[in-house]
PDB file of C-alpha atoms in Angstrom:
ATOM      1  CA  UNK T 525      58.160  30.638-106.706  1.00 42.00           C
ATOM      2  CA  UNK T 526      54.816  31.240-108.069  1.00 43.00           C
ATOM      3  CA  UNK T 527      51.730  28.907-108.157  1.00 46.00           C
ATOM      4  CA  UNK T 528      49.470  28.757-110.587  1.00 41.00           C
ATOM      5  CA  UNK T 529      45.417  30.245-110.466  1.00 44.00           C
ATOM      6  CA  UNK T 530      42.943  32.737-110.594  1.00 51.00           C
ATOM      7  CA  UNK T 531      43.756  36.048-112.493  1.00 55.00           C
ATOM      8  CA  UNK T 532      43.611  37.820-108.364  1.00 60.00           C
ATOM      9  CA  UNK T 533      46.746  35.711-107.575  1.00 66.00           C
ATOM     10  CA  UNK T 534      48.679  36.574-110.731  1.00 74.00           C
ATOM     11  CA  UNK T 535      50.780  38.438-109.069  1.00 82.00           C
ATOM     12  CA  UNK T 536      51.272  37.383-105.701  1.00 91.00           C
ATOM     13  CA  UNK T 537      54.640  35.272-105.075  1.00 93.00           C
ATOM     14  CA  UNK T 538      55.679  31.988-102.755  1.00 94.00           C
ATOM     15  CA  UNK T 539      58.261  31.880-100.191  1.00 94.00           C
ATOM     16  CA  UNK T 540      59.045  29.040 -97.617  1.00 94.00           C
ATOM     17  CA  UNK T 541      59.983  30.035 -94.300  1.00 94.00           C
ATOM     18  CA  UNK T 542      62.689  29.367 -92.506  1.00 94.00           C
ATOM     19  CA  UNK T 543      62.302  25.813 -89.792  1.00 94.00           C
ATOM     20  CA  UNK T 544      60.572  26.595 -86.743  1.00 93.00           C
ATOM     21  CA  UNK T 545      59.358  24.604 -84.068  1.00 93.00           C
ATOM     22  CA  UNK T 546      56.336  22.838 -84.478  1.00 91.00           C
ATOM     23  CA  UNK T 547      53.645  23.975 -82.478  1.00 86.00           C
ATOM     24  CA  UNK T 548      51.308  20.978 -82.798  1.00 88.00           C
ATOM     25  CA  UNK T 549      53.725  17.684 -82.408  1.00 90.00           C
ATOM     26  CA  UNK T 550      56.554  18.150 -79.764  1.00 89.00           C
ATOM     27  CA  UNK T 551      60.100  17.297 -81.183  1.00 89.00           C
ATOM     28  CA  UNK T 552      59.202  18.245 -85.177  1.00 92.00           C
ATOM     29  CA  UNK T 553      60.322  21.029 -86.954  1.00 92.00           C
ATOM     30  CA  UNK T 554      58.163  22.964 -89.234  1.00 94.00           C
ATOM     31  CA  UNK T 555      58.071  25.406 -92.176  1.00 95.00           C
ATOM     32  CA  UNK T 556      55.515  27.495 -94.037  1.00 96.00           C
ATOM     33  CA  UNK T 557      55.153  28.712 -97.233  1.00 96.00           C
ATOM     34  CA  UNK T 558      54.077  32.252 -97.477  1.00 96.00           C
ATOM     35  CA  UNK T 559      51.535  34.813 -99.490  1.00 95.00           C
ATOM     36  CA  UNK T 560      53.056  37.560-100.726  1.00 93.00           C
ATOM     37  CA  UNK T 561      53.005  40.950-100.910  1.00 92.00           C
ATOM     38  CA  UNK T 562      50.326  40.965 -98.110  1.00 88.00           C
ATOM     39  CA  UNK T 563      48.891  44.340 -99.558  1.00 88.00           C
ATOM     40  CA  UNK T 564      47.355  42.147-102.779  1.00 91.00           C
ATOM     41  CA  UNK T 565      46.002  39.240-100.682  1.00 93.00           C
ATOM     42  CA  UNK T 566      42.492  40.883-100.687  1.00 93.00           C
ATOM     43  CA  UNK T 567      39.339  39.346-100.339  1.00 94.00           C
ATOM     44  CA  UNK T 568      39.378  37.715-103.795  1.00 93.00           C
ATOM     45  CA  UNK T 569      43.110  36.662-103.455  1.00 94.00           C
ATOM     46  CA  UNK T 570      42.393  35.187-100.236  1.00 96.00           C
ATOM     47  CA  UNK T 571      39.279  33.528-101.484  1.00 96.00           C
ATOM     48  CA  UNK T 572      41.280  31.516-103.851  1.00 94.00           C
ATOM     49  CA  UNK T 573      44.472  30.912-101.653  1.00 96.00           C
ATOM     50  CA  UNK T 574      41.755  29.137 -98.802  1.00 97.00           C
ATOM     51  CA  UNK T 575      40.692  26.589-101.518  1.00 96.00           C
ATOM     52  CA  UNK T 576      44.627  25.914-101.814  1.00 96.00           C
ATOM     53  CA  UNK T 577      44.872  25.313 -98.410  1.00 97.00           C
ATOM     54  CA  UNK T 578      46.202  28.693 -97.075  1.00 97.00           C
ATOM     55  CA  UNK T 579      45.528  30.452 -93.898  1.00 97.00           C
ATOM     56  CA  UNK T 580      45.309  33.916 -92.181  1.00 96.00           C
ATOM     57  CA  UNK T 581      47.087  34.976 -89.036  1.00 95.00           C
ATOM     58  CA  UNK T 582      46.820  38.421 -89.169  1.00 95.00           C
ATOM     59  CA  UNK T 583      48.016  39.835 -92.552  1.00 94.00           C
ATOM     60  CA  UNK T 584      49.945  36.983 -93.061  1.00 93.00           C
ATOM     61  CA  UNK T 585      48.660  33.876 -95.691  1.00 96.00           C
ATOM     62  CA  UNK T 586      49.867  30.585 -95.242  1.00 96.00           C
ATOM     63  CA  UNK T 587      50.133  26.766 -95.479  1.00 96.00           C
ATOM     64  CA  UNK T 588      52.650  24.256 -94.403  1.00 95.00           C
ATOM     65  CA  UNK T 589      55.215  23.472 -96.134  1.00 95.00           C
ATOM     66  CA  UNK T 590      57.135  20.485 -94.038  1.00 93.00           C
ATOM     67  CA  UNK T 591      59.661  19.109 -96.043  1.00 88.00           C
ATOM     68  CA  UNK T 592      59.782  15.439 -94.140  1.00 87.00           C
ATOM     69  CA  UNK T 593      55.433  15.908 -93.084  1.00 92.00           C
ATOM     70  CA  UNK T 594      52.254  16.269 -94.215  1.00 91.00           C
ATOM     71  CA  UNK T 595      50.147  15.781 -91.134  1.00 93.00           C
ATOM     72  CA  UNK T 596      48.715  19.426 -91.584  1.00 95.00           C
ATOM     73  CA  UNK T 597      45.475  18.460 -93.337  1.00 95.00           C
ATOM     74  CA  UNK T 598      42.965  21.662 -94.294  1.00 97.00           C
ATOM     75  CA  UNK T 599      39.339  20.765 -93.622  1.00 97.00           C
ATOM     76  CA  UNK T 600      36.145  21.788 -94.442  1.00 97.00           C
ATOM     77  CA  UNK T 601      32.286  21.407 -94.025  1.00 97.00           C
ATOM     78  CA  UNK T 602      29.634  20.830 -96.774  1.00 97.00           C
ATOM     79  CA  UNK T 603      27.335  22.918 -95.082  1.00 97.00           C
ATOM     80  CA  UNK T 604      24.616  20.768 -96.708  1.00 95.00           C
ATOM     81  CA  UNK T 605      25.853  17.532 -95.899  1.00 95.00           C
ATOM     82  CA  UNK T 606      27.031  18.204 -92.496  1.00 95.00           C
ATOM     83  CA  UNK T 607      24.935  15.804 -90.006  1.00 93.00           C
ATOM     84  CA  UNK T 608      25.207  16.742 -85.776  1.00 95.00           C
ATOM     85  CA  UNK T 609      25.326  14.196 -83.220  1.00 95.00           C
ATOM     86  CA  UNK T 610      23.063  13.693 -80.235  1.00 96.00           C
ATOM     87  CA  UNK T 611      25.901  15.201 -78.440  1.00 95.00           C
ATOM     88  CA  UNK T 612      26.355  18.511 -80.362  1.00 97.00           C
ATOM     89  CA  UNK T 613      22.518  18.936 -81.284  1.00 97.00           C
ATOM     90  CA  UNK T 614      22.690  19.429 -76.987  1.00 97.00           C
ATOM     91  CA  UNK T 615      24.658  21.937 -77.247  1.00 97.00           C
ATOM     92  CA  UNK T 616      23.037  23.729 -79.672  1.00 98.00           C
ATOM     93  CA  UNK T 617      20.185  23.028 -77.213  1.00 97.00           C
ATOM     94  CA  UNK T 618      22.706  24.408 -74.119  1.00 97.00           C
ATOM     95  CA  UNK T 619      23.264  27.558 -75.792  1.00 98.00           C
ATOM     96  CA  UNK T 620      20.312  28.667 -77.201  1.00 97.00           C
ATOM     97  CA  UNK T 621      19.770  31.597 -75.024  1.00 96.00           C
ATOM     98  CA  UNK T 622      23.273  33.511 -75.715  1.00 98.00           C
ATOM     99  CA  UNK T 623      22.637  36.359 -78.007  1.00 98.00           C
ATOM    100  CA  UNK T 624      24.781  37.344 -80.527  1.00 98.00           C
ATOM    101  CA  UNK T 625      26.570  40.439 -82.162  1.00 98.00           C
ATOM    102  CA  UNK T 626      28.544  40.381 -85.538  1.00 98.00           C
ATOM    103  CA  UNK T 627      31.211  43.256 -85.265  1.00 98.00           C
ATOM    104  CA  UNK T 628      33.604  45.235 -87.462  1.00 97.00           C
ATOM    105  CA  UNK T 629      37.264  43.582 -86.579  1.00 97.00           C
ATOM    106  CA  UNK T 630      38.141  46.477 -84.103  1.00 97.00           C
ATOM    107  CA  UNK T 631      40.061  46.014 -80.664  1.00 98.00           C
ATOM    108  CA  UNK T 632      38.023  46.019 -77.502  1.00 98.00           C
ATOM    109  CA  UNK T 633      39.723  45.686 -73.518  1.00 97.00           C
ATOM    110  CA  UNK T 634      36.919  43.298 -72.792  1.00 98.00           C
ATOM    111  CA  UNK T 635      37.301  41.077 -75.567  1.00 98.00           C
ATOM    112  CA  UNK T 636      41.141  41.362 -74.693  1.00 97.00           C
ATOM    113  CA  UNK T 637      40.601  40.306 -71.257  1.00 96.00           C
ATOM    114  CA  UNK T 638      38.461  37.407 -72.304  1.00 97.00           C
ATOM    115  CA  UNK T 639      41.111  36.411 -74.606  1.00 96.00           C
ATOM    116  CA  UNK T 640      43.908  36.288 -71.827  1.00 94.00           C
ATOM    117  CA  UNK T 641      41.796  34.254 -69.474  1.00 94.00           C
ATOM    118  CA  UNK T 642      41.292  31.713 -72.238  1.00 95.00           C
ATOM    119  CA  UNK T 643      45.111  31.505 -73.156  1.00 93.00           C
ATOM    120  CA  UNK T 644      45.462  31.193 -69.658  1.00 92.00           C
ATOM    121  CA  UNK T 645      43.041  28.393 -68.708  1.00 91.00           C
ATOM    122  CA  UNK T 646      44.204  26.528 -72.518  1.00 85.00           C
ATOM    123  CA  UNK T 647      47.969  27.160 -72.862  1.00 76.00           C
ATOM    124  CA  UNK T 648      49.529  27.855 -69.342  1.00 66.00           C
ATOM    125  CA  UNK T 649      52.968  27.054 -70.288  1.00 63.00           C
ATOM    126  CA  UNK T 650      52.782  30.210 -73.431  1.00 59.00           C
ATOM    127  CA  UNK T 651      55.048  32.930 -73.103  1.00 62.00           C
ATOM    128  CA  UNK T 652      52.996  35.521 -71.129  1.00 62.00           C
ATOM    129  CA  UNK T 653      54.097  38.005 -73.840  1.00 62.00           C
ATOM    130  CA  UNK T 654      52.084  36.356 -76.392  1.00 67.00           C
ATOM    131  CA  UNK T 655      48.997  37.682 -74.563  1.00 77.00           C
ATOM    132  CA  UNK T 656      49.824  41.389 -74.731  1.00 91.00           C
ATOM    133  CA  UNK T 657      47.663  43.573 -76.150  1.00 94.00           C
ATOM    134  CA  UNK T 658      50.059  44.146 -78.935  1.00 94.00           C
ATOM    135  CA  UNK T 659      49.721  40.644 -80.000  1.00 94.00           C
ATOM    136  CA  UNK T 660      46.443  40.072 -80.043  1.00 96.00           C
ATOM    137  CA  UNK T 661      46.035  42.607 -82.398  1.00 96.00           C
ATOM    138  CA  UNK T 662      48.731  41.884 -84.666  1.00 94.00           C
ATOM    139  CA  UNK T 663      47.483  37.917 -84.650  1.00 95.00           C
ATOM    140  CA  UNK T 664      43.738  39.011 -84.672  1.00 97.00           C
ATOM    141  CA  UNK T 665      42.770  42.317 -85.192  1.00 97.00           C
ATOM    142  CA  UNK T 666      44.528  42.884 -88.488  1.00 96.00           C
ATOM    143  CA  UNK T 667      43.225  41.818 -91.768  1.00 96.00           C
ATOM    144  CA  UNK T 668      43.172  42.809 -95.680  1.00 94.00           C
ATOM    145  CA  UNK T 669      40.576  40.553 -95.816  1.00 96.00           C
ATOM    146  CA  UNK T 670      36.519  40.474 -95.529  1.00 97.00           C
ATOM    147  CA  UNK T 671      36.518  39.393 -91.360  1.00 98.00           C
ATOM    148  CA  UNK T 672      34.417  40.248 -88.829  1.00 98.00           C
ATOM    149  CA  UNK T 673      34.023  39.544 -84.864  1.00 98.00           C
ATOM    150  CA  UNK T 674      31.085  37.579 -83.621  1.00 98.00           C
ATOM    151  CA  UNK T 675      29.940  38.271 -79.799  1.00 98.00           C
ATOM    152  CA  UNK T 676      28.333  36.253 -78.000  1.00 98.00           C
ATOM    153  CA  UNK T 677      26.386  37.431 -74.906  1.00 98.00           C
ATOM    154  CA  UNK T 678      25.078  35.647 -71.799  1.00 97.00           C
ATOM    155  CA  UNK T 679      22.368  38.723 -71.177  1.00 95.00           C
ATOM    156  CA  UNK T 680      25.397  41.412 -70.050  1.00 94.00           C
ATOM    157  CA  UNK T 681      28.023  38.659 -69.801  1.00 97.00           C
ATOM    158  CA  UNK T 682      30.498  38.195 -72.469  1.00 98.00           C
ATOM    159  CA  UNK T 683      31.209  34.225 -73.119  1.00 98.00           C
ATOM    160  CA  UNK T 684      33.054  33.617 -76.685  1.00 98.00           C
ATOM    161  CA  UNK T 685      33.836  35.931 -79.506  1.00 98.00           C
ATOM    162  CA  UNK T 686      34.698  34.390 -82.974  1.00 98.00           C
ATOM    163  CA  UNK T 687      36.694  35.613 -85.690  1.00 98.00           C
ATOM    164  CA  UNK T 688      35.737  34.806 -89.093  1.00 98.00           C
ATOM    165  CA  UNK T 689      36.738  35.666 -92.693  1.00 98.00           C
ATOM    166  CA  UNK T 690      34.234  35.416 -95.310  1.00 98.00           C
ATOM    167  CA  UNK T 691      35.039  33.904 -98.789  1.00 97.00           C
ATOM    168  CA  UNK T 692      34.408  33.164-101.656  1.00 96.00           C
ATOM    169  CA  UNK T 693      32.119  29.772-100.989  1.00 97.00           C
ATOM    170  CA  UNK T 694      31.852  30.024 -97.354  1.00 98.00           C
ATOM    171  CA  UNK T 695      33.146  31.115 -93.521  1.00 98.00           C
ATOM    172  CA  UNK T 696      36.360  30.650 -92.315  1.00 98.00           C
ATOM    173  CA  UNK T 697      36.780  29.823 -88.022  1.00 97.00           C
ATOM    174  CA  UNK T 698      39.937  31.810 -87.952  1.00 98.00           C
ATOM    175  CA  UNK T 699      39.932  31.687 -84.156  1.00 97.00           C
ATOM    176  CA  UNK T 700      37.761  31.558 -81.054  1.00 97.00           C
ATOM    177  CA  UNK T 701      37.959  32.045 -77.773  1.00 97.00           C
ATOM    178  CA  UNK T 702      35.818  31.938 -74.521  1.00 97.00           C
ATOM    179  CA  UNK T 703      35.063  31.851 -71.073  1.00 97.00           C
ATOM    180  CA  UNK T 704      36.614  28.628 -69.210  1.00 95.00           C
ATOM    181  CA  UNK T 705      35.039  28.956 -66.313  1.00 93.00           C
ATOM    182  CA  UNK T 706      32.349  27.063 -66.251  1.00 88.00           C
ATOM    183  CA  UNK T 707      33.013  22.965 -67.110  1.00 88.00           C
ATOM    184  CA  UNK T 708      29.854  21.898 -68.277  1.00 92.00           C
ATOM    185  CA  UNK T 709      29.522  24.670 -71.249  1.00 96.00           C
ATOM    186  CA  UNK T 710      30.161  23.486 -75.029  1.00 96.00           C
ATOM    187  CA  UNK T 711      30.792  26.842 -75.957  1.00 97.00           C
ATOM    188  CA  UNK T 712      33.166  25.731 -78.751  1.00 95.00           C
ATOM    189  CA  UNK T 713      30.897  22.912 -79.991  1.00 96.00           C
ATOM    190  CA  UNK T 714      27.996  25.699 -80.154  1.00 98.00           C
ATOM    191  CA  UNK T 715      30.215  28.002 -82.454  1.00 98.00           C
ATOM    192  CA  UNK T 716      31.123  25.242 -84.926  1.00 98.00           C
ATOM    193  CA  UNK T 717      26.947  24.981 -84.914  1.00 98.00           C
ATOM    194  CA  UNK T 718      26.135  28.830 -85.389  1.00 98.00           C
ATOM    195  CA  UNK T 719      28.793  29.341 -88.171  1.00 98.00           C
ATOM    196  CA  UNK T 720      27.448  26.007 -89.753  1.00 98.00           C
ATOM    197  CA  UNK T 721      23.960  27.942 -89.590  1.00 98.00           C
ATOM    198  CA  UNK T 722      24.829  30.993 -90.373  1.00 98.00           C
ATOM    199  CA  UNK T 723      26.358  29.519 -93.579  1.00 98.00           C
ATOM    200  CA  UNK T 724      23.448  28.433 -94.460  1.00 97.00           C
ATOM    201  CA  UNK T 725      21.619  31.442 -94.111  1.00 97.00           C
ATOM    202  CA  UNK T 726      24.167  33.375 -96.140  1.00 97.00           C
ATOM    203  CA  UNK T 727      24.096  30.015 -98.411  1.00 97.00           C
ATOM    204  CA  UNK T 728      27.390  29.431 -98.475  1.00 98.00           C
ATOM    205  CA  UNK T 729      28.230  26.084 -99.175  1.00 98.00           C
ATOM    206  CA  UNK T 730      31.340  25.674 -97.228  1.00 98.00           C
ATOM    207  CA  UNK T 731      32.369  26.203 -93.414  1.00 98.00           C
ATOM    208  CA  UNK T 732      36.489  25.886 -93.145  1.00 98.00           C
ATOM    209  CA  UNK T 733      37.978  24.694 -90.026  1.00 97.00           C
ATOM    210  CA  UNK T 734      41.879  25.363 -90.683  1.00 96.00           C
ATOM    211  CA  UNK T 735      43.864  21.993 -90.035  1.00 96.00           C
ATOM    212  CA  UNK T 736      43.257  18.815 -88.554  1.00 94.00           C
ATOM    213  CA  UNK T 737      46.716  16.344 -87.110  1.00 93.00           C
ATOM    214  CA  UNK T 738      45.750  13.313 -86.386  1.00 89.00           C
ATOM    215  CA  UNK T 739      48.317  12.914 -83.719  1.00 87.00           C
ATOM    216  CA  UNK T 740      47.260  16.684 -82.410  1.00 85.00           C
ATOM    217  CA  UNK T 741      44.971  16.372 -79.189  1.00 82.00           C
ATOM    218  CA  UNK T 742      44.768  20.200 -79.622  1.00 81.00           C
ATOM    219  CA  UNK T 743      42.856  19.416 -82.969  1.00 85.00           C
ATOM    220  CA  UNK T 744      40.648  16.330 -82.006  1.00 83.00           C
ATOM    221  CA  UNK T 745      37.638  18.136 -81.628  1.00 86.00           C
ATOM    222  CA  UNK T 746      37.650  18.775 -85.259  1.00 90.00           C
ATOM    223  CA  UNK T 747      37.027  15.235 -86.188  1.00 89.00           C
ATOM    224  CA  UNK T 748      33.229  15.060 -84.571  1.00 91.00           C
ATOM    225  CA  UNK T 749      32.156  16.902 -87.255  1.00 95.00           C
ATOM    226  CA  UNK T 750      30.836  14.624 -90.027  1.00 93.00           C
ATOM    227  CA  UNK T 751      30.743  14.505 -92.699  1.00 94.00           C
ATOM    228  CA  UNK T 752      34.283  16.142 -93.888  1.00 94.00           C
ATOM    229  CA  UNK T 753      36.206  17.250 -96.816  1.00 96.00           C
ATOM    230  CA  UNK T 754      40.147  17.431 -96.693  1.00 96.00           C
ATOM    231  CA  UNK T 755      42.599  18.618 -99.018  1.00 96.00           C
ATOM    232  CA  UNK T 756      44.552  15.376 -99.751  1.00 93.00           C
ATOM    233  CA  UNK T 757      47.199  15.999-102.938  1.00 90.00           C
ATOM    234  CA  UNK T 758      45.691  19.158-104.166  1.00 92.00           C
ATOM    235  CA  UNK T 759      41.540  18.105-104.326  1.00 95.00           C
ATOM    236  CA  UNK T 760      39.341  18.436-101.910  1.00 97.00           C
ATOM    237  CA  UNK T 761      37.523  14.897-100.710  1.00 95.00           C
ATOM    238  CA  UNK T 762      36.089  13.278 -98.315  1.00 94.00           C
ATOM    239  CA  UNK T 763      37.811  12.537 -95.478  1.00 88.00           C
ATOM    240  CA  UNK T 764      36.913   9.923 -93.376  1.00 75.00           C
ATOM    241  CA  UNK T 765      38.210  10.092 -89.505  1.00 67.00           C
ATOM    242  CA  UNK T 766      37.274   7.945 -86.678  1.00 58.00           C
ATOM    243  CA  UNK T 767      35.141   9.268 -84.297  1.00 57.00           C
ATOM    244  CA  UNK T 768      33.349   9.293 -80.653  1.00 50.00           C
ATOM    245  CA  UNK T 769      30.717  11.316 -80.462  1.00 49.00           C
ATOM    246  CA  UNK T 770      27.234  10.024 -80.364  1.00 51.00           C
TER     247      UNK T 770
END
C-alpha cells in the first residue's frame, strides 16, 4: 500500500507486519506497519513520516498498526506551550551540574556498558541477548537519518546518554538510558527538560516523545508533561491526560 504526502515519500511503500507479541500490554498481540525501502527514508522522508506517527528503531520506520487496538498514541510537546511542575523544575535544579556532549551516532564500550546496566536494573526478565553489543547497535547505532548521541557527564562519570533524531519541526527522544544506581536522581525527568531547551534554542517548535498507553506503566511518565499534543484520527491535538505531579 502506499499513503499519501510529501513529494520525499513518493516513493516509499507500506507493509504491515506480521502479529507479534505486544510488548507494552501482556496478553495482546500486535502489528506494525512498515517504511519502506529503508535506503529512501532520509532525513526529509523521515521528517514527514514522524508527523504521521512513525518511528525509528534503527533503520527501520514504523507505527502500529493493531487491527483490534489503538492504545499506541504518538505524542508531542509544543515547545512553547510546555509548562514544568514544581516537581520537574527540581530536577532541572538536581541536575544542573552534569555537563553535556552532543556526539556523532558512533558505538562506544562505555556507553555499551551503561546501556546493559540500565536494561538490567529496568527489564530483568529481557533475553540477555538483547543486550549484546550486536544489538545495541543494530537498535541504536544505525540510522539514515539526521541523529546524534547526547552525553551527559557527572565531572568524569558517565550518567545518561540520549539518542535523538532531528526533524523537520523539532527533536525526537528516540531512546535514553542511564545510570540506576542512585534512587534519588531524576535523570530521565532532566532529559525530557534539556531536549525541551535545547529545542528552543534550535527553535524548533516541537519535542516528540514516541507513544503514550494509557494502560502502560512503562509509559506513565510521559503524561507529567503538560501541556500535550496526540495524534488522535490523523491530526494532531491536544491531549488531555490525568496527572500527579505537582
Amino acid at each position: 500500500m502506499t499513503l499519501p504526502g510529501e513529494s520525499s515519500l513518493q516513493r516509499i511503500q507500506f507493509y504491515a507486519s506480521s502479529s507479534y507479541a505486544c510488548g507494552y500490554l501482556p496478553g495482546k498481540l500486535a502489528q506494525s506497519l512498515i517504511a519502506t525501502p529503508h535506503h529512501l527514508i532520509d532525513s526529509a522522508a523521515y521528517s514527514g513520516l514522524i508527523q504521521l506517527g512513525f518511528r525509528r528503531s534503527g533503520k527501520f520506520a514504523y507505527r502500529p498498526h493493531c487491527e483490534h487496538c489503538n492504545a499506541c498514541i504518538a505524542v508531542r510537546l509544543p515547545v512553547a506551550e510546555f509548562k514544568p511542575s514544581r516537581s520537574q523544575r527540581r530536577a532541572w535544579k538536581q541536575h544542573q551540574s552534569l555537563s553535556t556532549r552532543i556526539l556523532p551516532l558512533e558505538f562506544r564500550e562505555e556507553h555499551h556498558a551503561l546501556y546493559q546496566q540500565y536494561q538490567l536494573a529496568r527489564h530483568s526478565d529481557a533475553d540477555p541477548a538483547q543486550n549484546s553489543a550486536a544489538q545495541y547497535r543494530e537498535f541504536l547505532v544505525q540510522s539514515n537519518v539526521h541523529s546524534v548521541m547526547v552525553e551527559f557527564r557527572d565531572q568524569d562519570k558517565l550518567c545518561m546518554v540520549s539518542v535523538v533524531d532531528v526533524v523537520g519541526d523539532g527533536l525526537s527522544a528516540v531512546y535514553t538510558f542511564y545510570d540506576c544506581s542512585d534512587a534519588r536522581s531524576s535523570y530521565g525527568t532532566f532529559n525530557v527538560l534539556w531536549l525541551n531547551a535545547w529545542c528552543q534554542a534550535l527553535q524548533l517548535p516541537y519535542l516528540y516523545l514516541g507513544y503514550w498507553i494509557a494502560e502502560s506503566r512503562k509509559m506513565a511518565y510521559k503524561q507529567q508533561f503538560q501541556p500535550q499534543q496526540g495524534l488522535i484520527d490523523g491530526e494532531w491535538a491536544p491531549l488531555r491526560i490525568a496527572t500527579t505531579g505537582k
